[in-house]
Coordinates of C-alpha atoms in Angstrom, one line a residue:
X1 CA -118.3 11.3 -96.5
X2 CA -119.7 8.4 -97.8
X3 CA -118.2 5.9 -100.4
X4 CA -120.8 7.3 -103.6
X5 CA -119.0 11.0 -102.8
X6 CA -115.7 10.0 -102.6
X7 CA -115.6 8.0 -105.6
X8 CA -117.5 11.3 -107.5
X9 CA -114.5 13.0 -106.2
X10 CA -111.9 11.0 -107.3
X11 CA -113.1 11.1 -110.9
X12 CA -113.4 14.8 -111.0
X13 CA -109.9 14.9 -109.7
X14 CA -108.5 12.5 -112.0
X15 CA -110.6 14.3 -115.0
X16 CA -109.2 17.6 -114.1
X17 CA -105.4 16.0 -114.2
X18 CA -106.5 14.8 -117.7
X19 CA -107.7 17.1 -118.6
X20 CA -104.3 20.0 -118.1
X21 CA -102.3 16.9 -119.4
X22 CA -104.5 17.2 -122.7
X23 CA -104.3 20.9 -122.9
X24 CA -102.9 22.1 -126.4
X25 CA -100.0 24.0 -125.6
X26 CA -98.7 26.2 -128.6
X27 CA -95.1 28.1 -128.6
X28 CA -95.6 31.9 -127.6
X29 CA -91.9 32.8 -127.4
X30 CA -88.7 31.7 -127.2
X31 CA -85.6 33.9 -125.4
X32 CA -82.3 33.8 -124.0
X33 CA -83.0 29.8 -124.1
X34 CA -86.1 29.9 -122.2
X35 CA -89.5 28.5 -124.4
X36 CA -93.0 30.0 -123.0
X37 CA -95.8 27.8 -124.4
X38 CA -100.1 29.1 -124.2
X39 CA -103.1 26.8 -123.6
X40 CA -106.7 27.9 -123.3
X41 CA -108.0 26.9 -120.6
X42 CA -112.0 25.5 -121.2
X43 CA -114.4 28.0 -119.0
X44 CA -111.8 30.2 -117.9
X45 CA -110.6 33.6 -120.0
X46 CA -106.9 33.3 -118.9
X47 CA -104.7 31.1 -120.7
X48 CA -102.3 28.6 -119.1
X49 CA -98.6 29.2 -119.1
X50 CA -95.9 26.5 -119.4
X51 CA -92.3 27.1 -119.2
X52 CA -89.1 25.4 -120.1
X53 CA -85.4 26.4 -119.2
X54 CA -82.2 23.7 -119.0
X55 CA -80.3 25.0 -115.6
X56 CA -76.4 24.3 -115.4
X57 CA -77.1 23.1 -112.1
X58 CA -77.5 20.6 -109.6
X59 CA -80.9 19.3 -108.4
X60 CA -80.6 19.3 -104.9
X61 CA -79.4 23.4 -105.4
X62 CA -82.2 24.3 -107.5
X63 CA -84.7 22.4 -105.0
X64 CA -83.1 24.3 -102.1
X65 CA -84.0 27.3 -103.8
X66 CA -87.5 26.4 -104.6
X67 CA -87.5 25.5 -101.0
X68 CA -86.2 28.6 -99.1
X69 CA -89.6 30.3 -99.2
X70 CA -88.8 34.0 -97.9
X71 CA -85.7 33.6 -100.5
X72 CA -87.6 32.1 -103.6
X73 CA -89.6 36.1 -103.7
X74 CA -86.2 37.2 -104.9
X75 CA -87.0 35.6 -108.5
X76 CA -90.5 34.7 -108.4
X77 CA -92.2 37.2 -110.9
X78 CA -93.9 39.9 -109.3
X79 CA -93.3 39.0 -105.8
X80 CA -93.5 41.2 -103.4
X81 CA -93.6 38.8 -99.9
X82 CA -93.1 35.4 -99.6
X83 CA -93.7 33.2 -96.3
X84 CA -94.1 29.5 -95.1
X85 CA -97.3 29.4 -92.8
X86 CA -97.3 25.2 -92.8
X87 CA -95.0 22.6 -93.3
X88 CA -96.3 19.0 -92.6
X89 CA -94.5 16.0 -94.3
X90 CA -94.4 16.5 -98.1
X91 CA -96.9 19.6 -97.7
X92 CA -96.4 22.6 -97.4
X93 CA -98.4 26.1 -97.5
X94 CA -97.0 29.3 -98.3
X95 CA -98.3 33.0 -98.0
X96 CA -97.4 35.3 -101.2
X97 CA -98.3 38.8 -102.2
X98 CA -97.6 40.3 -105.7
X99 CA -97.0 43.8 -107.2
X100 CA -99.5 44.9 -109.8
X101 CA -98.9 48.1 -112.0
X102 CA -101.2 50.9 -111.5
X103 CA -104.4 51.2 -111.0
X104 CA -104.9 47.3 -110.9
X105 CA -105.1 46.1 -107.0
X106 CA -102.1 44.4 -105.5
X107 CA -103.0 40.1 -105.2
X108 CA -101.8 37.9 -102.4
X109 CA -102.2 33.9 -102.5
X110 CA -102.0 30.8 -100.2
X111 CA -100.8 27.9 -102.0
X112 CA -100.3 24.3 -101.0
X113 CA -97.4 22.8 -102.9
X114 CA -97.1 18.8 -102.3
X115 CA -93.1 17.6 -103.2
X116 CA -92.8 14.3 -104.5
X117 CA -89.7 12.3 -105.5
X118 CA -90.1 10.3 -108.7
X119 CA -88.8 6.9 -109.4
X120 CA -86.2 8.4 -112.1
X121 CA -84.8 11.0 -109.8
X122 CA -86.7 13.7 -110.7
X123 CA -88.9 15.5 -108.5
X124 CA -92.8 17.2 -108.9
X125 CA -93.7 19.8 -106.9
X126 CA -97.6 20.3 -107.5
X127 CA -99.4 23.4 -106.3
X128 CA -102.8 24.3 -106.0
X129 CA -104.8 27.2 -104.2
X130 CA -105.6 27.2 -100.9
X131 CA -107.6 31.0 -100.6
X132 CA -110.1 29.8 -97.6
X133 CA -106.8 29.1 -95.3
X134 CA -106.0 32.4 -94.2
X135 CA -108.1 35.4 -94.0
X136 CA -108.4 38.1 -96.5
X137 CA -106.2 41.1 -96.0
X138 CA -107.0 44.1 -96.6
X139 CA -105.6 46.4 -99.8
X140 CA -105.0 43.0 -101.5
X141 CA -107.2 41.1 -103.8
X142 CA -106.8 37.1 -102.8
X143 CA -106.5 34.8 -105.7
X144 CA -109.4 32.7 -105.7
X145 CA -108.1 29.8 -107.8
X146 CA -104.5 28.3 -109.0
X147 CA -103.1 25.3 -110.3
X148 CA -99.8 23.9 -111.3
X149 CA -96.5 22.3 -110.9
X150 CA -93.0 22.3 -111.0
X151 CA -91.0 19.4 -112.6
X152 CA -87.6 19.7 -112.4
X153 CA -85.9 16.5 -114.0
X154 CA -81.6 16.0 -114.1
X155 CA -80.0 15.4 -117.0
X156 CA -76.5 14.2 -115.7
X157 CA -74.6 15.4 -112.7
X158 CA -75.0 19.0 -113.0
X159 CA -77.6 19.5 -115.3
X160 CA -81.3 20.2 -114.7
X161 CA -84.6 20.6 -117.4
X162 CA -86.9 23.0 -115.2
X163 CA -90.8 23.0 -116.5
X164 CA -92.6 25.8 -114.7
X165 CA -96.5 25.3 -115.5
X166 CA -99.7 27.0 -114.2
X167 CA -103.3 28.6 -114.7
X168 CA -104.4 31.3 -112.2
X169 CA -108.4 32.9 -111.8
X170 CA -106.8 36.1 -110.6
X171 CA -109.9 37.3 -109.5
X172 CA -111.2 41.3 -109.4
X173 CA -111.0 42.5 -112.3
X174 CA -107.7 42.8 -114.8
X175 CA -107.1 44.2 -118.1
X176 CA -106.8 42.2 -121.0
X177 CA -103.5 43.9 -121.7
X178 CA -102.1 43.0 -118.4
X179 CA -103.9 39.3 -117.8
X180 CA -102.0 38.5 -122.2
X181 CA -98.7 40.1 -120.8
X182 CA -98.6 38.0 -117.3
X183 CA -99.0 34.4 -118.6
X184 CA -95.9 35.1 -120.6
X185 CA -93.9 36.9 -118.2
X186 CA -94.7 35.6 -115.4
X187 CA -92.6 31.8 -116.9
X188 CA -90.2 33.4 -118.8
X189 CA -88.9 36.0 -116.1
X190 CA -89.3 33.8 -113.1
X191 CA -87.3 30.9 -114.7
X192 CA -84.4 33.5 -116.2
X193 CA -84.3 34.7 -112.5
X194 CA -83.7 31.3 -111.1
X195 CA -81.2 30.2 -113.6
X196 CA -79.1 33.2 -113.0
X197 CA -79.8 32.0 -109.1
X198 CA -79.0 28.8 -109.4
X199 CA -75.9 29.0 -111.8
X200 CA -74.1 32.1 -110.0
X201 CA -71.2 30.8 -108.5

């Protein structure tokens, strides 16, 4: 690749992390301590979703949560199927199908999430699509674009602030009703699930 395309790419990477970092998130609902916020999303018809929960936990047991892949489908919205097809340093690369109500076709994903330690003890965990990795299986309908992250940030010993944030092109086609009632339940019932996870005793 030569120097004039990597540079291009560089910008367009750095504009799109801008640009989601810009986004004008608005309050959609608050429950059970759990704020859901909405951003529109320019080009796109789906709305980004951003969720906030404070977890009575420990970091390192709400990472190992995030991290047991199979496990994590227990309280990832929707999930139907969750596996780890790559693990390489801080990347990994993970397989997940998802339950759709009728008549909408059942989606499946590959995602590579990169986990990275920050300098104040808190940890990213950024995730973006990956559809060309595997090859398309049939009865499912593979999501052809996704982008997000996972912050989770301690506050004290046992305490941690979990922000769950993404936008998804689910591809195919989906109702309006359904696409307006996933981008809120798919933060607010994911992060409920892993509180109750992570808190149990």
């Amino acid at each position: 690749m030569s120097k004039s395309r990597i540079a291009l790419l560089a910008v367009l990477i750095c504009a799109s992390g801008v640009q989601a970092a810009e986004r004008k998130w608005q309050l959609e609902r608050e429950e059970e301590g759990i704020k859901v916020y909405l951003a529109d999303v320019p080009g796109s018809k789906y709305k980004a979703y951003r969720g906030v929960v404070t977890i009575d936990a420990d970091l390192p047991k709400v990472l190992a949560l995030q991290e047991d892949v199979p496990g994590a489908c227990a309280w990832v919205y929707s999930c139907q199927e969750q596996r780890l097809l790559q693990r390489e340093g801080d990347k990994s690369w993970l397989y997940t199908r998802f339950k759709m109500p009728w008549p909408v076709e059942a989606r499946d994903s590959v995602i590579e999430v990169t986990t990275r330690k920050e300098a104040d003890g808190s940890v990213t965990r950024m995730l973006e699509g990956d559809p060309g990795r595997l090859p398309k299986e049939k009865g499912y309908v593979r999501v052809p674009s996704l982008e997000g992250e996972w912050l989770l940030k301690p506050e004290g010993e046992h305490r941690v602030e979990v922000t769950y944030e993404a936008h998804t092109e689910p591809g195919g086609s989906v109702p309006s009703w359904l696409a307006n009632s996933f981008v809120v339940d798919a933060p607010l019932q994911t992060l409920k699930a892993l509180r109750a996870k992570a808190e149990a005793k």
